[in-house]
Each structure stands twice: as C-alpha cells, then as structure tokens.
Amino acid sequence: MPVDAVDELRFQVLGPLRVWRDGAEVDSGPRQQALLLTLLLTRVGRPVSTAELIDLIWGDEAPASALNVIHKYVGALRRVLEPRLPARESGGYLHRRGNSYLFTADADRLDLVAFRGHVRSAAAAEVREAALDHYLRALDLWRGPAGGGTATALDDEFYRACTAAADLAVSVGRPDRVLPALHLATSMAPFHEPVQAALVTALGAAGRQAEALAVFRTVRERLADELGIDPGPALQQAHHHVLAQPPLPVTTVEPARPESDLVGRVEEFALLRRTVEGALTGGSAIGVVEGEPGVGKTRLLQEAAAVATRGDALVVWGRCLEGAGTPSMWPWEQALGRIVAGLPAPAREKWLAGELGSILEPRDGADRTLPDGNAQFRLFEQAVALVGESAAQRPILLILDDLQWADVASLQLFHHLAGRLPGGTAMIAALRDRAPTLSPALSRVLATASRVPGHRRLRLGPLGLGEVAALVRTEVGRDPDGELARAIHDRTAGNPFFVLELSRLLSEKGSLGVPNTIRDVVRSRMAGLDDHARDLLQVAALIGRDVDLRLLSRATGVGVADCMDRLEPVQALGLLEPGPEDPSSMRFAHDLVRESVSETTAKQQIIRLHLRVADALEQTHADDEVVAERLAYHLWAAGPLVEPVRTAEALIRAGRCAAGKLAFDSANRQLRYAVQVTRSSGLMDLELAALTLLAIVVRRQAGFDASTVDLLDRAEYLAGTLGRAAEAADFLFIRTMGAYTALEKDRDRLARRMHEMGQGSTDPAVRRYGRQSWGLHQWDVGNIGEAVRLLSEKDHDTGVLAAPQTPLRRDGAIPGEGPGWWAVTTALHDDVPTALALVDSWDAPNDPYAASVWVYYTTMIASMAGDADLARRAGERWATEDLERLNAQIGHYVRQSRCWARALTGDDPAGAAAEAEEHLAANLADPPQWGVAFHHALVAEMWLAAGRCDRATAALDRADRAAREYGQRYAEGLSLLLKARLLQARGEPSTVVRAAAEQASSRSRSGGALLFARRADEFLAG
C-alpha cells in the first residue's frame, strides 16, 4: 500500500474504547461492532477465531448469520480505521489468519501494548527509581475498567502493577506518586484487598495517617456489610503498619473521599459526580438517568447523594409513586418540605404561610389541585425562590426518583424549575425507559431539560459479562467460574437487580432457580392482566425467551393479530418486548422473567401446554432439523400425555442433530432422556438405538463416568439379548476403552476378556478389538515392544469372514483411534518419524474432529520426544481452528501439552507450569484419567525450565505416587530421566547424576520405551 495511504491511528482500551484517526476521535460504530474491536484490541497480537468472537459477542444466542455479521463488522471496521485503504486489502492493523482475525499495533498506537512494555521494563530495571518511573508511565495510561468493563483479565494486570508500584514507591520514599493510580484501582475493585491494602499503606507512608485509617474503616465496613467477613491479612498488616507509624509533620489534609463501589458504572458515576460538583461550586446542573427496572438507577442516585453529602450539600429526595391514589405534587411535597424544614423558624413560617403552604401543609378541606394561569406561575416562582434562598446558604442536590409515575402538575413544576434553576443547585431525575412508555407530558419535560446548559442525560444499559462476574464476586465473596458467570449473565441479561438476587440465591441455596423477589415482582405485574393475556403469556413462556407469534398462534388457537392485541398490556408492563430482528416475534425481557411466568402455571397445565407447543411445532416445522431439539424437549416435558415411541424417536433424532453439530453435551443429554423413556417402557430396540448413538457421542468426547459405564454394560446386555453379537462386541470394546481412560482398577480384566473374545472370533472387527485391547494393556503397564507388535498386527487368516456392518462401525469410527495408539507406542519405541506419518495419514480436511485428534496425538508424541517446537506448532492449530468448541476430553491433554511447549520454549515457564499444574489437578488427577503420571512428569519438566527445583520435586513425587497407585508404568523412564536432570540442577555430584540417568536408560530399555532410553543416553553424552 502506498505510504501516503496510511492513516495515523491511536487506540485506547485501558478504559472505555476510544479511537483517534489523524488526531481526531472517530466513532467505532454500533455496539456489537465496537465490542468486536474491543475484543480484538484486548487480544492484540493473538489470532482470535471467529467461533470465539461469536461466543464472546452472542453467547448461546448467536443468530444463524453470526459469522456473516462478524465478517461485515470487520469490513466496516477496516473502513472506519483506514478509509483510504483500497478494496479487498487487509490494511496495517486488522488481519485475517485462516478462521481467525489478528489485530496488530505497536506501543505508539495501542495503550495496552505501551502498558505492558512499561511493566516489562519496570521488572527488568536494576535501579528502583527507574523501575518506579516505568510503572508510573504504565499506570498513567489507565482511564477505568479495560474495554469499558469487558476485559477483567486486563484489569487484573492493572491491579498487579499497582501493588508492585506501591511497594516500590514506599520503599524509595515517594508514596505520593502512586496515589492517583491506587485511587482509580480501588474504585474499580472495591473488594480487591491487596489493592485496598496498597492504598492504605501508601497513604500512611505519605504522612496521611488519618486518611489511611479512614480508607481502612470504609473497606472493613464494606467487607462486613456486603460479604460478612473481616479484612484479610494484607489489609490487617497495612492497618497495623499505619498505626505503628509516628505522626509526620505534614500539612493537614481532608479525609479521603471514598470512591464509589459501583460495578460497571464508572463512567456514568463520573458524569453524575460532575453534575453534583457543578452545584458545589456555585453553578447549576441537571442530570437525567434512565434505564429498565432493576438496572441500578436508584443505586446510582444514592452514590450521587453521597458525593453531595460529603460536599456539605443539602440532599432532598422526592419519590414518585405508582397509582391513581397518590396525591398530586407528592414528590414536591417531600422535596420542598425537606428544604423548608431546614430553614430557620421565621423563614420556615413565612414559606408555610404563603401559597406554597397549600402544597407543603394542606389545610383541612383544602383542594390540592393546582390553579391555572398566573396563579400557577406565581406558585412555581415561589418554589424557585425557595430553592434559591436555601441554595444561597448551602448547596442543594434535588433528586426525583421514578419520574415516570409523576402526575402532570409535578411534571409542570419540574419543567419550570429546570428552566430557572438557581445557582448552587443540582437536580437529578431517574425514570424507566420501558413499562410504562413515556407520557407526552414527560417527553416534553425531558426535551426542555435537554436544552438547559449543563444538562447530562445518561442511559444505564445492561452489565457486561465481566461486570456480572464482578457483581457476583461482591455478593458471594468469591470469583464465579467462567461457565457460572456466563449462565448468570445469560439468564439475567446483565440486569444488576436480577444478578444480585440470583447471586444471593446461589449463596444461600447453591442453585440458580428463580429468586422469590423476582418471582414476586413478575407476579405483581401479571396481577392486572385479563385471562386472555395471561393464558397467552403462559404458553409463550414455555416456547422460550424468543417467541414466534405464528407458533404461539398455532399452539393457542388464537389468530396472530389477536395475539398481538392481547399481548399489548404485557408489553406495557415490560414483560415482553418486540423481537430484536424478526418483526413476527416477541422476546421476554429476561429469561428469569420467562421462568417466573412459567412458575405461575399449574404443573398439570404445564404438561398439557408442552404438548400443545409440540403439536404446533410439528405442524409448522414438519421434518425441519432446526427445531428437532426444541420438539424433543416439549415432548419430553409433556410426559405421560405422549406415546413413549413418539418421545423416544424425537429425542434420538434430536441427539443425532446435536451430535452432527458437534454439540456433544446437548446430544448426551437428549440421548440419556431417550434411554430413560425406552427403558421404562420396555422398548428394547429403541433403547439400543439410543444407547448406540450415545456410545458414539461418548467415544468422541472420551467422557467416561460411572453412569456411562452402567449404560455401556446395559447396551452390551441388550445387544446380546436381542441376538446381535457383533454389536455386543462393539460395546464391550468401548467399555474396555472407558476403563483405561478412567484408570479403573480392574481394567486388565476387561482387556483380557476382549482379547480372548477376539482370539475365538471369525469377525475381523472383533479380532482387531482383541488385539487393540491387549495392546492398550501392554502400553499401560509399560511393555512398549509388545504393545507395538499387537497394535501393528493385521489379520492373515484366510478363514476370517467379512466383518458384519453395525451402526457403531458405520457411524462411530474415530479418526486414528486404534492407529493412534499404534502411533504413540511406535514413537515410544523410538520411531518418531513413522509415528508422525501415521498421525498425518488420518488428518481429513474440513473435519474439525479429525483435526482435534491430529493435534492430540501430535502434541502427545512431541512432548514425549522433547520437541517443544512441534508441540507448539500443533497447539497453534488447536487455537486457530477453535477446536476447544468441541468440548472433548482430549482438550485437557492438549492444553497440558501447549503449556509444556510454552515453558520449554521460554514463554513464561513459571506461568505455564502453574497453569498446567492447576489444570491437571482440576481435570485429570481427581478422578484419575489416562496418562496422569506422565503429565505430572511434564509439569516437573516445566518447573525445571523455570528454575524451580522445589516445585519440580513435588511434581515428580506426584508422578511416582500416581504410577504406584494406578499401575500405569509407561512414563517411568521419563520420570527417572527428569530426576537425573533435577539432581544436576541442584548441583549434585556428577557421579550421582550419571547413576540416575543410567537407571533411566536401563529401565526404559527393559520395557521397550526406547525413546526415553535415547533421551537418557543423550543426556549422559552431553
């Protein structure tokens, strides 16, 4: 591209997303497009697959067109960022890498790159003052939560840098330099005790002991009130350190103003704070906060009130109430009455005796209705004068909450006061942006207020996934895992009230049901609906969060137009809203709302309604695979009202559809339901069909647990009972594989049984099963030479018959399953090139499952051979093609190998080792899985690469214990070799090191693990 076509770009992601081109800020586009750019910026320098982007942007609600939308957003971003870029060129920043996108930028362009560069420079600096300078330059780049709250992992980098900088600043006697960054960090992470402790320590070291103690008290109270816990060791130590310091001769300062502990509202709070500060400095300002119920409007108003109170302002509230029985001017009676009550007695009596007294202290029998014309104007002017007189003595913050319920007279006074707001006064109003819709009078008032200088209007939207996780953390006192956070985010749509209530339920009962508070709110809103609307709403709740009106019409027998008319009151209540993309659909405001509606329906009625929805689905979507899983769900939920054959066939079809989309978890669930239905109904043939498909799914997931074992035993029994000997042998072979995957104690018994069955069979498949099972057993116990012989052997007996075709052999083949074992044992027998060639032979194009198996075996062989570069290249394919989405058990092994490759190539060895160790403990060690001893040894090798002999020793001890406990010996030679390397790293005498290495070589050679023997010999020769 010509040099003069390059645009000068600068990106901010350490805070709200902002982009500048040639010095001018540019709009990054619609919300989802901006989110896409944020995701790419926060992952700068790393390819991000389209599948990961789709998951991050839409989660489980990705539209069918999601991939096209991603491509469209990328094209639009390229035009925004580099408008002079010729068509079909990728430009200098946003690149395509296979099925992934990669954003590249240097430190001059992207604040995140600059931040990380300064942090690295700080860590490398030998002089503490220089290190502090680098840290401060890094911290100065932050403007709030990374990506506007969408990148909590980056926030953690900020917190770590803050605490490191604070330690340095205190040690060199310059704690004041780090205080601005610490104040920002503590406002972002109110429960992050190391950050809060760093602020307390830094304030104390700066001679601001009173302020430090005030911060400690605030944090202590917050922990007690919100979490019910005491400060941890870091905060306690900081507190004691401040108490032990002698007072320093420093200038007295005001106590610190504790920052807001709001989650996900940093920018909005900053805007309202400026509104309040305008009044504190003698000016006037108006703020309007709007959003759906539960989004946190009142909470934000309370924080603004706290700012005003700390500024010695008078805060008065006027709360509008729903219902025709509320007196007119009710919010002003509260607010103005509070102002009058704060005046000296003579002034108070003067105002109460005037026209305002008719509002503030209605006389007996007096009419509260406001006069029209000049009398009303005079009354409103008296209100302006009252506010002005009070504000001249002390700033005023006037808050009106739930303005959508205000009567017309109250809105008229708001309109008048907004146009003549006295100095020293700030007025903030909050209102819902849905349920009810804004009245014409309120719309006019808001339009007038928007023309007032100093007006600020902000809409509170839903919290992002990272903010939901942070809010859950504040409520339950621990970080939710990614799956739990996403589940809460999906069910609440980021509504803070729903998030908190769901978190409390989780904390109290350990479940994610429907909290009583939310159920009560929904039931209260439904109370005013007529029977027609309520009936439609209850059926809609069973259909799902997105409701196709045509399907609803068919299920209820009500015409589409009548459905729309009857649901209008439901929309007005905010329970349903128009579909975001399809005009013929509606959508529940939140999934928790939908669940609450469902709970208002009697259980027997729910069963009948599920059947009506299922019948409607079959009528409107006959033979449509897209609705197979939904249809199966409704038939299953209809229980005894449906013939078991119909339900079972639908569940099997749904399981097959899910498996075809590689959605193995969903397929597993559907097929287990099918097994329940068929078994309880005596449908043996259908039960075997469901078990057969389930076995295919289990093989692809390698997810063998106790319940799976029982199902495989049942399948073998059914096949034998039905006279299907070949299928019975199929199930026994899968059962044997499961026993070795789960390292069952008596796995050798199953292998021997399968081996004996194969020796006596004329079925080539069964004979192969027998050899492979016994070869697997030989590999397991460390007899590698015999394992290679068995796994590579082929039938040469002319008396062997052609193998009968069975469903498992036709549809359940696993790429490289038997040959994969052959490949690994061949590598262990020290023929790595042949092993890799075998693995390459079944790598099918455009087959993600085949690709995942290729990565699995290639990384395994590479880690055995000590080839970290090969393991890293293979692991990159896993990331580039987003094979993690398959959710297969082999993904855990691939992750271990990728960590090993990172450590052995010098990419943060300690971090990689810690990640692998934690992942191994969580996913492969308990319950134990195949290869657990080998992977403990790999962790030890990682710790050796990191120079941590103590951690390597512990890992090798775990490898030895696993080998002894589970009897899996094939990696024993590698463990012995690593012990020799560990002795060398500790500086033991060469004779001791050599003896250990010779033992590794000898033991490996005796078992046929010639690869480990050769590696030991090379170590001895080096």
Coordinates of N, CA, C and O in Angstrom, one line a residue, residues 521-604:
V521 N -42.1 -9.8 41.9 CA -42.2 -8.7 41.0 C -43.0 -9.0 39.8 O -43.9 -8.3 39.3
V522 N -42.7 -10.2 39.2 CA -43.4 -10.6 38.0 C -44.8 -10.9 38.2 O -45.7 -10.5 37.5
R523 N -45.1 -11.6 39.4 CA -46.5 -11.9 39.7 C -47.3 -10.6 40.0 O -48.5 -10.5 39.6
S524 N -46.6 -9.6 40.6 CA -47.3 -8.4 40.8 C -47.7 -7.7 39.5 O -48.8 -7.2 39.4
R525 N -46.8 -7.8 38.5 CA -47.2 -7.1 37.2 C -48.3 -7.9 36.5 O -49.1 -7.3 35.8
M526 N -48.2 -9.2 36.7 CA -49.2 -10.1 36.0 C -50.6 -9.9 36.6 O -51.6 -10.3 36.0
A527 N -50.7 -9.4 37.8 CA -52.0 -9.4 38.5 C -53.1 -8.6 37.8 O -54.2 -9.0 37.9
G528 N -52.7 -7.6 37.1 CA -53.7 -6.8 36.4 C -54.0 -7.3 35.0 O -54.9 -6.6 34.3
L529 N -53.5 -8.4 34.6 CA -53.8 -8.9 33.2 C -55.1 -9.6 33.2 O -55.5 -10.3 34.2
D530 N -55.8 -9.6 32.1 CA -57.0 -10.4 32.0 C -56.6 -11.9 31.6 O -55.5 -12.2 31.4
D531 N -57.6 -12.7 31.7 CA -57.3 -14.2 31.5 C -56.8 -14.4 30.1 O -55.9 -15.3 29.9
H532 N -57.2 -13.7 29.1 CA -56.7 -14.0 27.7 C -55.2 -13.7 27.6 O -54.5 -14.4 27.0
A533 N -54.8 -12.5 28.1 CA -53.4 -12.1 28.1 C -52.6 -13.1 28.9 O -51.5 -13.5 28.5
R534 N -53.1 -13.5 30.1 CA -52.3 -14.4 31.0 C -52.1 -15.7 30.3 O -51.0 -16.3 30.4
D535 N -53.2 -16.2 29.7 CA -53.0 -17.6 29.1 C -52.0 -17.5 27.9 O -51.2 -18.4 27.8
L536 N -52.1 -16.5 27.1 CA -51.1 -16.4 26.0 C -49.7 -16.3 26.6 O -48.7 -16.9 26.1
L537 N -49.5 -15.5 27.7 CA -48.2 -15.3 28.3 C -47.6 -16.6 28.8 O -46.4 -16.8 28.7
Q538 N -48.5 -17.4 29.4 CA -48.0 -18.6 30.0 C -47.5 -19.6 28.9 O -46.5 -20.3 29.0
V539 N -48.3 -19.7 27.8 CA -47.8 -20.5 26.6 C -46.5 -20.0 26.1 O -45.6 -20.7 25.7
A540 N -46.4 -18.6 25.9 CA -45.2 -18.0 25.4 C -44.0 -18.3 26.2 O -42.9 -18.6 25.7
A541 N -44.2 -18.4 27.5 CA -43.1 -18.7 28.4 C -42.6 -20.1 28.2 O -41.4 -20.4 28.4
L542 N -43.4 -21.0 27.8 CA -42.9 -22.4 27.5 C -42.2 -22.5 26.2 O -41.4 -23.3 26.0
I543 N -42.6 -21.6 25.3 CA -42.0 -21.7 23.9 C -40.5 -21.3 24.0 O -39.6 -21.8 23.4
G544 N -40.2 -20.3 24.9 CA -38.8 -19.9 25.1 C -38.7 -18.4 25.2 O -39.7 -17.7 25.1
R545 N -37.5 -17.9 25.4 CA -37.3 -16.5 25.5 C -37.7 -15.7 24.2 O -38.3 -14.7 24.3
D546 N -37.4 -16.3 23.1 CA -37.9 -15.7 21.8 C -39.1 -16.5 21.4 O -39.1 -17.7 21.3
V547 N -40.2 -15.7 21.2 CA -41.5 -16.3 20.9 C -41.9 -16.0 19.5 O -42.1 -14.8 19.1
D548 N -42.0 -17.0 18.7 CA -42.6 -16.8 17.3 C -44.1 -16.7 17.4 O -44.8 -17.6 17.9
L549 N -44.6 -15.6 17.0 CA -46.0 -15.3 17.1 C -46.9 -16.3 16.3 O -48.0 -16.7 16.7
R550 N -46.3 -16.8 15.2 CA -47.1 -17.8 14.4 C -47.2 -19.1 15.2 O -48.2 -19.8 15.1
L551 N -46.1 -19.5 15.8 CA -46.1 -20.7 16.6 C -47.1 -20.5 17.8 O -47.8 -21.4 18.2
L552 N -47.0 -19.4 18.5 CA -47.9 -19.1 19.6 C -49.4 -19.2 19.1 O -50.2 -19.7 19.8
S553 N -49.6 -18.6 18.0 CA -51.0 -18.6 17.4 C -51.5 -20.1 17.2 O -52.6 -20.4 17.6
R554 N -50.6 -20.9 16.6 CA -51.0 -22.3 16.3 C -51.2 -23.1 17.7 O -52.1 -23.9 17.8
A555 N -50.3 -22.8 18.6 CA -50.4 -23.6 19.9 C -51.6 -23.2 20.7 O -52.2 -24.0 21.5
T556 N -52.1 -21.9 20.6 CA -53.2 -21.4 21.4 C -54.6 -21.4 20.6 O -55.6 -21.2 21.3
G557 N -54.5 -21.5 19.3 CA -55.7 -21.4 18.5 C -56.2 -20.0 18.4 O -57.4 -19.7 18.1
V558 N -55.4 -19.0 18.7 CA -55.7 -17.6 18.6 C -55.0 -17.0 17.4 O -53.8 -17.2 17.2
G559 N -55.7 -16.2 16.6 CA -55.1 -15.6 15.4 C -53.9 -14.7 15.8 O -53.9 -14.2 16.9
V560 N -53.0 -14.6 14.8 CA -51.8 -13.8 15.0 C -52.2 -12.4 15.4 O -51.6 -11.8 16.4
A561 N -53.1 -11.8 14.7 CA -53.5 -10.4 15.0 C -54.0 -10.3 16.4 O -53.7 -9.3 17.2
D562 N -54.9 -11.3 16.8 CA -55.5 -11.2 18.1 C -54.4 -11.5 19.2 O -54.4 -10.9 20.3
C563 N -53.4 -12.3 18.9 CA -52.3 -12.5 19.8 C -51.6 -11.2 20.1 O -51.3 -10.8 21.2
M564 N -51.3 -10.4 19.0 CA -50.6 -9.1 19.2 C -51.5 -8.2 20.0 O -50.9 -7.5 20.9
D565 N -52.8 -8.1 19.8 CA -53.6 -7.2 20.5 C -53.7 -7.6 22.0 O -53.6 -6.8 22.9
R566 N -53.8 -8.9 22.3 CA -53.9 -9.4 23.7 C -52.6 -9.2 24.4 O -52.6 -9.1 25.7
L567 N -51.5 -9.2 23.7 CA -50.2 -9.0 24.4 C -49.7 -7.6 24.6 O -48.7 -7.3 25.2
E568 N -50.5 -6.6 24.1 CA -50.1 -5.2 24.2 C -50.0 -4.9 25.7 O -49.0 -4.2 26.1
P569 N -50.9 -5.2 26.6 CA -50.7 -4.9 28.0 C -49.5 -5.5 28.6 O -48.9 -5.0 29.5
V570 N -49.1 -6.7 28.1 CA -47.9 -7.4 28.6 C -46.7 -6.6 28.2 O -45.8 -6.5 29.0
Q571 N -46.7 -6.1 27.0 CA -45.6 -5.2 26.6 C -45.5 -4.0 27.4 O -44.4 -3.5 27.8
A572 N -46.7 -3.4 27.7 CA -46.7 -2.2 28.5 C -46.1 -2.4 29.9 O -45.5 -1.5 30.5
L573 N -46.2 -3.6 30.4 CA -45.7 -4.0 31.7 C -44.2 -4.3 31.7 O -43.6 -4.5 32.7
G574 N -43.6 -4.3 30.5 CA -42.2 -4.6 30.3 C -41.8 -6.1 30.5 O -40.7 -6.4 30.6
L575 N -42.8 -7.0 30.4 CA -42.5 -8.4 30.5 C -42.1 -9.0 29.1 O -41.2 -9.8 29.0
L576 N -42.7 -8.5 28.0 CA -42.4 -8.8 26.7 C -42.0 -7.6 25.9 O -42.5 -6.5 26.2
E577 N -41.2 -7.8 24.9 CA -40.8 -6.7 24.0 C -40.7 -7.2 22.6 O -40.6 -8.4 22.4
P578 N -40.8 -6.3 21.6 CA -40.7 -6.8 20.2 C -39.3 -7.5 20.0 O -38.3 -7.1 20.6
G579 N -39.3 -8.5 19.1 CA -38.1 -9.2 18.8 C -37.1 -8.3 18.2 O -37.5 -7.4 17.4
P580 N -35.8 -8.5 18.5 CA -34.8 -7.5 18.0 C -34.5 -7.6 16.5 O -34.1 -6.6 15.9
E581 N -34.8 -8.7 15.9 CA -34.5 -8.9 14.5 C -35.7 -9.3 13.6 O -35.8 -9.0 12.5
D582 N -36.7 -10.0 14.2 CA -37.8 -10.6 13.5 C -39.1 -9.9 13.9 O -39.5 -10.0 15.1
P583 N -39.8 -9.2 13.0 CA -41.0 -8.5 13.4 C -42.1 -9.4 13.7 O -43.1 -9.0 14.3
S584 N -42.0 -10.7 13.4 CA -43.1 -11.7 13.7 C -42.8 -12.4 15.0 O -43.4 -13.4 15.3
S585 N -41.9 -11.8 15.8 CA -41.6 -12.5 17.1 C -41.6 -11.5 18.2 O -41.5 -10.3 18.0
M586 N -41.7 -12.0 19.4 CA -41.5 -11.2 20.6 C -40.5 -11.9 21.5 O -40.1 -13.0 21.3
R587 N -40.0 -11.1 22.5 CA -38.9 -11.6 23.3 C -39.2 -11.2 24.8 O -39.6 -10.1 25.1
F588 N -39.0 -12.2 25.7 CA -39.1 -11.9 27.1 C -37.9 -10.9 27.5 O -36.8 -11.1 27.0
A589 N -38.2 -10.0 28.4 CA -37.2 -9.0 28.8 C -36.0 -9.7 29.4 O -34.8 -9.3 29.2
H590 N -36.2 -10.8 30.1 CA -35.1 -11.5 30.8 C -35.6 -13.0 30.9 O -36.8 -13.3 31.0
D591 N -34.7 -13.9 30.8 CA -35.0 -15.3 31.0 C -35.6 -15.6 32.3 O -36.5 -16.4 32.5
L592 N -35.2 -14.8 33.4 CA -35.8 -15.0 34.7 C -37.2 -14.6 34.7 O -38.0 -15.1 35.5
V593 N -37.6 -13.6 33.9 CA -39.0 -13.2 33.8 C -39.8 -14.4 33.2 O -40.9 -14.7 33.7
R594 N -39.2 -15.0 32.1 CA -39.9 -16.1 31.5 C -40.1 -17.2 32.5 O -41.2 -17.8 32.6
E595 N -39.1 -17.5 33.3 CA -39.2 -18.6 34.2 C -40.2 -18.3 35.3 O -40.9 -19.2 35.8
S596 N -40.2 -17.0 35.7 CA -41.2 -16.6 36.7 C -42.6 -16.8 36.2 O -43.5 -17.2 37.0
V597 N -42.9 -16.4 35.0 CA -44.2 -16.6 34.4 C -44.6 -18.1 34.3 O -45.7 -18.5 34.7
S598 N -43.6 -18.9 34.0 CA -43.9 -20.4 33.9 C -44.3 -20.9 35.3 O -45.1 -21.8 35.4
E599 N -43.7 -20.4 36.3 CA -44.0 -20.9 37.7 C -45.4 -20.5 38.1 O -45.8 -21.0 39.2
T600 N -46.0 -19.6 37.4 CA -47.4 -19.2 37.8 C -48.4 -20.2 37.2 O -49.6 -20.1 37.5
T601 N -47.9 -21.1 36.4 CA -48.8 -22.1 35.7 C -48.8 -23.4 36.5 O -47.8 -23.9 37.0
A602 N -50.0 -24.0 36.7 CA -50.1 -25.2 37.5 C -49.3 -26.3 36.7 O -49.3 -26.3 35.5
K603 N -48.7 -27.2 37.5 CA -47.9 -28.3 36.9 C -48.6 -29.1 35.9 O -48.1 -29.4 34.8
Q604 N -49.9 -29.5 36.2 CA -50.6 -30.3 35.3 C -51.0 -29.6 34.0 O -50.9 -30.1 32.9

